[in-house]
PDB file of C-alpha atoms in Angstrom:
ATOM      1  CA  MET A   1     -46.971  -3.481  23.312  1.00  0.00           C
ATOM      2  CA  HIS A   2     -44.542  -5.190  25.624  1.00  0.00           C
ATOM      3  CA  LYS A   3     -43.785  -7.866  23.239  1.00  0.00           C
ATOM      4  CA  LYS A   4     -42.924  -5.273  20.552  1.00  0.00           C
ATOM      5  CA  ILE A   5     -40.470  -3.554  22.985  1.00  0.00           C
ATOM      6  CA  LEU A   6     -39.083  -6.774  24.119  1.00  0.00           C
ATOM      7  CA  LEU A   7     -38.704  -8.041  20.458  1.00  0.00           C
ATOM      8  CA  LEU A   8     -36.874  -4.584  19.773  1.00  0.00           C
ATOM      9  CA  ILE A   9     -34.487  -5.029  22.662  1.00  0.00           C
ATOM     10  CA  VAL A  10     -33.772  -8.659  21.679  1.00  0.00           C
ATOM     11  CA  LEU A  11     -32.921  -7.593  17.907  1.00  0.00           C
ATOM     12  CA  ALA A  12     -30.992  -4.572  19.185  1.00  0.00           C
ATOM     13  CA  PHE A  13     -28.954  -6.829  21.566  1.00  0.00           C
ATOM     14  CA  GLY A  14     -28.403  -9.386  18.795  1.00  0.00           C
ATOM     15  CA  VAL A  15     -27.213  -6.745  16.198  1.00  0.00           C
ATOM     16  CA  PHE A  16     -25.006  -5.247  19.136  1.00  0.00           C
ATOM     17  CA  GLY A  17     -23.663  -8.584  20.133  1.00  0.00           C
ATOM     18  CA  MET A  18     -22.805  -9.555  16.523  1.00  0.00           C
ATOM     19  CA  SER A  19     -20.987  -6.484  15.810  1.00  0.00           C
ATOM     20  CA  MET A  20     -18.776  -6.953  18.719  1.00  0.00           C
ATOM     21  CA  ASN A  21     -17.536 -10.406  17.284  1.00  0.00           C
ATOM     22  CA  THR A  22     -17.099  -9.504  13.841  1.00  0.00           C
ATOM     23  CA  LYS A  23     -14.461  -7.388  12.209  1.00  0.00           C
ATOM     24  CA  SER A  24     -15.621  -4.737   9.518  1.00  0.00           C
ATOM     25  CA  TYR A  25     -13.166  -2.883   7.274  1.00  0.00           C
ATOM     26  CA  ALA A  26     -14.274   0.077   5.068  1.00  0.00           C
ATOM     27  CA  MET A  27     -10.624  -0.250   3.748  1.00  0.00           C
ATOM     28  CA  PRO A  28      -8.959  -3.383   2.421  1.00  0.00           C
ATOM     29  CA  ASN A  29      -7.977  -5.900   5.253  1.00  0.00           C
ATOM     30  CA  VAL A  30      -4.250  -6.305   4.502  1.00  0.00           C
ATOM     31  CA  GLU A  31      -3.267  -8.051   7.846  1.00  0.00           C
ATOM     32  CA  ASN A  32      -2.283 -11.251   5.909  1.00  0.00           C
ATOM     33  CA  ALA A  33      -0.415  -9.390   3.424  1.00  0.00           C
ATOM     34  CA  PHE A  34       2.010  -8.249   5.781  1.00  0.00           C
ATOM     35  CA  THR A  35       2.850 -11.484   7.261  1.00  0.00           C
ATOM     36  CA  ASN A  36       2.246 -13.910   4.277  1.00  0.00           C
ATOM     37  CA  VAL A  37       3.903 -12.052   1.386  1.00  0.00           C
ATOM     38  CA  SER A  38       7.636 -11.759   1.052  1.00  0.00           C
ATOM     39  CA  PHE A  39       9.573  -9.289  -0.892  1.00  0.00           C
ATOM     40  CA  VAL A  40      12.963  -8.482  -2.201  1.00  0.00           C
ATOM     41  CA  SER A  41      14.711  -5.467  -1.457  1.00  0.00           C
ATOM     42  CA  GLU A  42      18.520  -4.407  -2.144  1.00  0.00           C
ATOM     43  CA  ASN A  43      19.354  -5.349   1.398  1.00  0.00           C
ATOM     44  CA  ASN A  44      16.824  -8.073   2.119  1.00  0.00           C
ATOM     45  CA  ASP A  45      15.927 -11.294   0.085  1.00  0.00           C
ATOM     46  CA  ASN A  46      12.977 -12.222   2.462  1.00  0.00           C
ATOM     47  CA  LEU A  47      11.386  -8.936   3.414  1.00  0.00           C
ATOM     48  CA  ARG A  48       8.081  -8.910   5.113  1.00  0.00           C
ATOM     49  CA  LEU A  49       6.145  -5.548   5.615  1.00  0.00           C
ATOM     50  CA  THR A  50       5.613  -6.258   9.289  1.00  0.00           C
ATOM     51  CA  LYS A  51       9.027  -5.110   9.794  1.00  0.00           C
ATOM     52  CA  PHE A  52       7.641  -1.563   9.534  1.00  0.00           C
ATOM     53  CA  ARG A  53       4.981  -1.944  12.120  1.00  0.00           C
ATOM     54  CA  GLY A  54       5.287   1.361  14.323  1.00  0.00           C
ATOM     55  CA  LYS A  55       5.736   3.518  11.261  1.00  0.00           C
ATOM     56  CA  ILE A  56       3.283   5.060   8.991  1.00  0.00           C
ATOM     57  CA  ILE A  57       3.540   3.435   5.619  1.00  0.00           C
ATOM     58  CA  VAL A  58       3.026   5.236   2.194  1.00  0.00           C
ATOM     59  CA  LEU A  59       2.561   2.449  -0.260  1.00  0.00           C
ATOM     60  CA  PHE A  60       2.438   2.667  -3.920  1.00  0.00           C
ATOM     61  CA  PHE A  61       2.302   0.031  -6.731  1.00  0.00           C
ATOM     62  CA  GLY A  62       4.055   0.403 -10.015  1.00  0.00           C
ATOM     63  CA  TYR A  63       6.978  -0.312 -11.967  1.00  0.00           C
ATOM     64  CA  ALA A  64      10.309   1.394 -12.950  1.00  0.00           C
ATOM     65  CA  ASN A  65       9.654   1.532 -16.818  1.00  0.00           C
ATOM     66  CA  CYS A  66       6.515   3.468 -16.156  1.00  0.00           C
ATOM     67  CA  PRO A  67       6.304   6.363 -18.529  1.00  0.00           C
ATOM     68  CA  ASP A  68       3.951   8.710 -16.520  1.00  0.00           C
ATOM     69  CA  ILE A  69       2.190   7.782 -13.465  1.00  0.00           C
ATOM     70  CA  CYS A  70       4.918   6.260 -11.410  1.00  0.00           C
ATOM     71  CA  PRO A  71       7.538   9.077 -11.760  1.00  0.00           C
ATOM     72  CA  THR A  72       4.893  11.758 -11.062  1.00  0.00           C
ATOM     73  CA  THR A  73       3.463   9.732  -8.132  1.00  0.00           C
ATOM     74  CA  LEU A  74       6.846   9.125  -6.598  1.00  0.00           C
ATOM     75  CA  LEU A  75       7.778  12.723  -7.051  1.00  0.00           C
ATOM     76  CA  ASP A  76       4.624  13.762  -5.088  1.00  0.00           C
ATOM     77  CA  ILE A  77       5.626  11.174  -2.450  1.00  0.00           C
ATOM     78  CA  SER A  78       9.083  12.602  -2.297  1.00  0.00           C
ATOM     79  CA  LYS A  79       7.543  16.123  -1.754  1.00  0.00           C
ATOM     80  CA  ALA A  80       5.108  15.054   1.039  1.00  0.00           C
ATOM     81  CA  ILE A  81       7.987  13.323   2.708  1.00  0.00           C
ATOM     82  CA  MET A  82      10.133  16.479   2.596  1.00  0.00           C
ATOM     83  CA  GLU A  83       7.270  18.579   3.710  1.00  0.00           C
ATOM     84  CA  LEU A  84       6.945  16.569   6.942  1.00  0.00           C
ATOM     85  CA  GLY A  85      10.612  17.689   7.994  1.00  0.00           C
ATOM     86  CA  LYS A  86      11.805  15.937  11.123  1.00  0.00           C
ATOM     87  CA  ASP A  87       8.595  13.700  11.276  1.00  0.00           C
ATOM     88  CA  ALA A  88       9.701  12.038   7.972  1.00  0.00           C
ATOM     89  CA  ASP A  89      11.630   9.490  10.192  1.00  0.00           C
ATOM     90  CA  ARG A  90       8.185   8.269  11.364  1.00  0.00           C
ATOM     91  CA  VAL A  91       7.242   7.261   7.758  1.00  0.00           C
ATOM     92  CA  GLN A  92       8.389   4.365   5.563  1.00  0.00           C
ATOM     93  CA  PRO A  93       7.456   5.046   1.819  1.00  0.00           C
ATOM     94  CA  ILE A  94       7.357   1.795  -0.312  1.00  0.00           C
ATOM     95  CA  PHE A  95       7.310   1.369  -3.901  1.00  0.00           C
ATOM     96  CA  ILE A  96       6.123  -2.200  -4.797  1.00  0.00           C
ATOM     97  CA  SER A  97       7.015  -3.174  -8.384  1.00  0.00           C
ATOM     98  CA  VAL A  98       4.451  -5.385 -10.184  1.00  0.00           C
ATOM     99  CA  ASP A  99       6.747  -5.813 -12.981  1.00  0.00           C
ATOM    100  CA  TYR A 100       8.454  -8.969 -11.781  1.00  0.00           C
ATOM    101  CA  LYS A 101       9.959  -9.948 -15.007  1.00  0.00           C
ATOM    102  CA  ARG A 102      12.190  -6.768 -15.468  1.00  0.00           C
ATOM    103  CA  ASP A 103      12.461  -4.953 -12.083  1.00  0.00           C
ATOM    104  CA  THR A 104      15.212  -6.207  -9.800  1.00  0.00           C
ATOM    105  CA  ALA A 105      15.863  -5.202  -6.188  1.00  0.00           C
ATOM    106  CA  LYS A 106      19.063  -3.452  -7.427  1.00  0.00           C
ATOM    107  CA  SER A 107      17.396  -1.653 -10.201  1.00  0.00           C
ATOM    108  CA  LEU A 108      14.507  -0.636  -7.916  1.00  0.00           C
ATOM    109  CA  ALA A 109      16.849   0.813  -5.241  1.00  0.00           C
ATOM    110  CA  LYS A 110      18.550   2.973  -7.878  1.00  0.00           C
ATOM    111  CA  TYR A 111      15.196   4.138  -9.341  1.00  0.00           C
ATOM    112  CA  THR A 112      13.619   5.084  -6.106  1.00  0.00           C
ATOM    113  CA  SER A 113      16.750   7.035  -5.036  1.00  0.00           C
ATOM    114  CA  TYR A 114      16.090   9.491  -7.897  1.00  0.00           C
ATOM    115  CA  PHE A 115      13.090  10.510  -5.989  1.00  0.00           C
ATOM    116  CA  ASN A 116      14.029  10.180  -2.370  1.00  0.00           C
ATOM    117  CA  ARG A 117      16.339   7.854  -0.597  1.00  0.00           C
ATOM    118  CA  SER A 118      14.007   6.962   2.021  1.00  0.00           C
ATOM    119  CA  ILE A 119      11.488   5.238  -0.544  1.00  0.00           C
ATOM    120  CA  LEU A 120      12.103   1.652  -0.352  1.00  0.00           C
ATOM    121  CA  GLY A 121      11.728  -0.079  -3.812  1.00  0.00           C
ATOM    122  CA  ILE A 122      10.634  -3.798  -3.561  1.00  0.00           C
ATOM    123  CA  THR A 123       9.410  -6.484  -5.723  1.00  0.00           C
ATOM    124  CA  SER A 124       8.718 -10.164  -5.714  1.00  0.00           C
ATOM    125  CA  ASP A 125       7.882 -13.148  -7.920  1.00  0.00           C
ATOM    126  CA  LYS A 126       4.411 -13.521  -9.851  1.00  0.00           C
ATOM    127  CA  LYS A 127       2.845 -15.668  -7.132  1.00  0.00           C
ATOM    128  CA  ASN A 128       3.550 -13.035  -4.172  1.00  0.00           C
ATOM    129  CA  ILE A 129       2.695 -10.046  -6.451  1.00  0.00           C
ATOM    130  CA  ASP A 130      -0.632 -11.782  -7.150  1.00  0.00           C
ATOM    131  CA  LYS A 131      -1.081 -12.382  -3.495  1.00  0.00           C
ATOM    132  CA  ILE A 132      -0.476  -8.679  -2.308  1.00  0.00           C
ATOM    133  CA  THR A 133      -2.527  -7.150  -5.121  1.00  0.00           C
ATOM    134  CA  LYS A 134      -5.516  -9.430  -4.083  1.00  0.00           C
ATOM    135  CA  PHE A 135      -4.939  -8.402  -0.375  1.00  0.00           C
ATOM    136  CA  PHE A 136      -5.139  -4.607  -1.530  1.00  0.00           C
ATOM    137  CA  LYS A 137      -7.998  -5.211  -3.844  1.00  0.00           C
ATOM    138  CA  THR A 138      -6.119  -3.896  -6.981  1.00  0.00           C
ATOM    139  CA  SER A 139      -4.884  -5.256 -10.010  1.00  0.00           C
ATOM    140  CA  TYR A 140      -2.202  -5.051 -12.711  1.00  0.00           C
ATOM    141  CA  ALA A 141      -1.515  -6.755 -16.123  1.00  0.00           C
ATOM    142  CA  LEU A 142       1.840  -6.922 -18.196  1.00  0.00           C
ATOM    143  CA  LEU A 143       0.670  -5.868 -21.589  1.00  0.00           C
ATOM    144  CA  ASP A 144       2.348  -7.521 -24.707  1.00  0.00           C
ATOM    145  CA  HIS A 145       4.804  -8.865 -22.283  1.00  0.00           C
ATOM    146  CA  GLU A 146       6.639 -10.784 -25.066  1.00  0.00           C
ATOM    147  CA  SER A 147       8.110  -7.382 -26.470  1.00  0.00           C
ATOM    148  CA  LYS A 148      11.015  -5.738 -24.834  1.00  0.00           C
ATOM    149  CA  ASP A 149       9.365  -2.473 -24.005  1.00  0.00           C
ATOM    150  CA  TYR A 150       5.949  -3.712 -22.717  1.00  0.00           C
ATOM    151  CA  LEU A 151       3.850  -1.614 -20.729  1.00  0.00           C
ATOM    152  CA  VAL A 152       2.164  -2.509 -17.404  1.00  0.00           C
ATOM    153  CA  GLU A 153      -1.378  -1.594 -16.417  1.00  0.00           C
ATOM    154  CA  HIS A 154      -1.566  -1.040 -12.608  1.00  0.00           C
ATOM    155  CA  SER A 155      -3.528   0.877 -10.149  1.00  0.00           C
ATOM    156  CA  SER A 156      -2.453   4.423  -9.335  1.00  0.00           C
ATOM    157  CA  ASN A 157      -3.598   4.708  -5.695  1.00  0.00           C
ATOM    158  CA  ILE A 158      -1.542   5.585  -2.765  1.00  0.00           C
ATOM    159  CA  TYR A 159      -2.320   3.747   0.342  1.00  0.00           C
ATOM    160  CA  ILE A 160      -1.615   5.436   3.857  1.00  0.00           C
ATOM    161  CA  ILE A 161      -1.184   2.549   6.310  1.00  0.00           C
ATOM    162  CA  ASP A 162      -1.112   3.466  10.096  1.00  0.00           C
ATOM    163  CA  LYS A 163       1.364   2.124  12.706  1.00  0.00           C
ATOM    164  CA  ASN A 164      -0.699  -1.067  13.435  1.00  0.00           C
ATOM    165  CA  LEU A 165      -0.582  -1.922   9.616  1.00  0.00           C
ATOM    166  CA  ILE A 166      -4.203  -0.696   8.823  1.00  0.00           C
ATOM    167  CA  VAL A 167      -4.991   1.089   5.685  1.00  0.00           C
ATOM    168  CA  ARG A 168      -6.538   4.388   6.846  1.00  0.00           C
ATOM    169  CA  ARG A 169      -6.761   6.166   3.601  1.00  0.00           C
ATOM    170  CA  ILE A 170      -6.577   5.667  -0.215  1.00  0.00           C
ATOM    171  CA  ILE A 171      -5.424   8.631  -2.228  1.00  0.00           C
ATOM    172  CA  SER A 172      -6.290   8.891  -5.766  1.00  0.00           C
ATOM    173  CA  ASN A 173      -3.720   9.608  -8.343  1.00  0.00           C
ATOM    174  CA  GLY A 174      -3.656  13.404  -9.440  1.00  0.00           C
ATOM    175  CA  LEU A 175      -4.372  15.169  -5.874  1.00  0.00           C
ATOM    176  CA  PRO A 176      -1.732  17.597  -4.950  1.00  0.00           C
ATOM    177  CA  TYR A 177       1.126  16.074  -2.729  1.00  0.00           C
ATOM    178  CA  SER A 178      -0.170  18.139   0.262  1.00  0.00           C
ATOM    179  CA  GLU A 179      -3.016  15.528   0.310  1.00  0.00           C
ATOM    180  CA  ILE A 180      -0.501  12.974   1.005  1.00  0.00           C
ATOM    181  CA  THR A 181       1.161  15.123   3.746  1.00  0.00           C
ATOM    182  CA  LYS A 182      -2.062  15.618   5.366  1.00  0.00           C
ATOM    183  CA  ALA A 183      -3.091  11.881   5.178  1.00  0.00           C
ATOM    184  CA  ILE A 184       0.203  11.061   6.793  1.00  0.00           C
ATOM    185  CA  ARG A 185      -0.031  13.771   9.591  1.00  0.00           C
ATOM    186  CA  THR A 186      -3.558  12.392  10.729  1.00  0.00           C
ATOM    187  CA  GLN A 187      -1.770   9.059  11.696  1.00  0.00           C
ATOM    188  CA  PHE A 188       0.886  10.702  14.108  1.00  0.00           C
TER     189      PHE A 188
END
């Protein structure tokens, strides 16, 4: 009987001890994405997302020529930002274009400003886009990219990232913008 209790104590301590030394992530671990991937924005040719530590980040992958998901999602993000009122300054919405062939820093700045001037449109080369999508456990594909008007398959999730650059929530496409607002407010 004492041996069983002792065995249970040893097992419990071993499991507890292991859990103290290992990290577990229910969401994608994007620590390396913020330091190891650089982007281009209208005002910065070597932008790293660590610049936004201390703000809540609302991040979305897409492309400027997207016929449906991107404009509606950016509109929802814009509505959520406006609904925050004065707290909107505590948030940095970011639109990462995965269309590295067509989207430029200048065209993305113009595109995102149609929705909300606070949305930062950024992109990078294929190597960096592949890295960031791998870190976020998402994917994209340029379809028939030899044609002029090719489409791009991409995820439609919105990532809510806290002040310490940890993904706290992933919001699926199609939920009302009020869900984005609620998710942001839980991080204040």
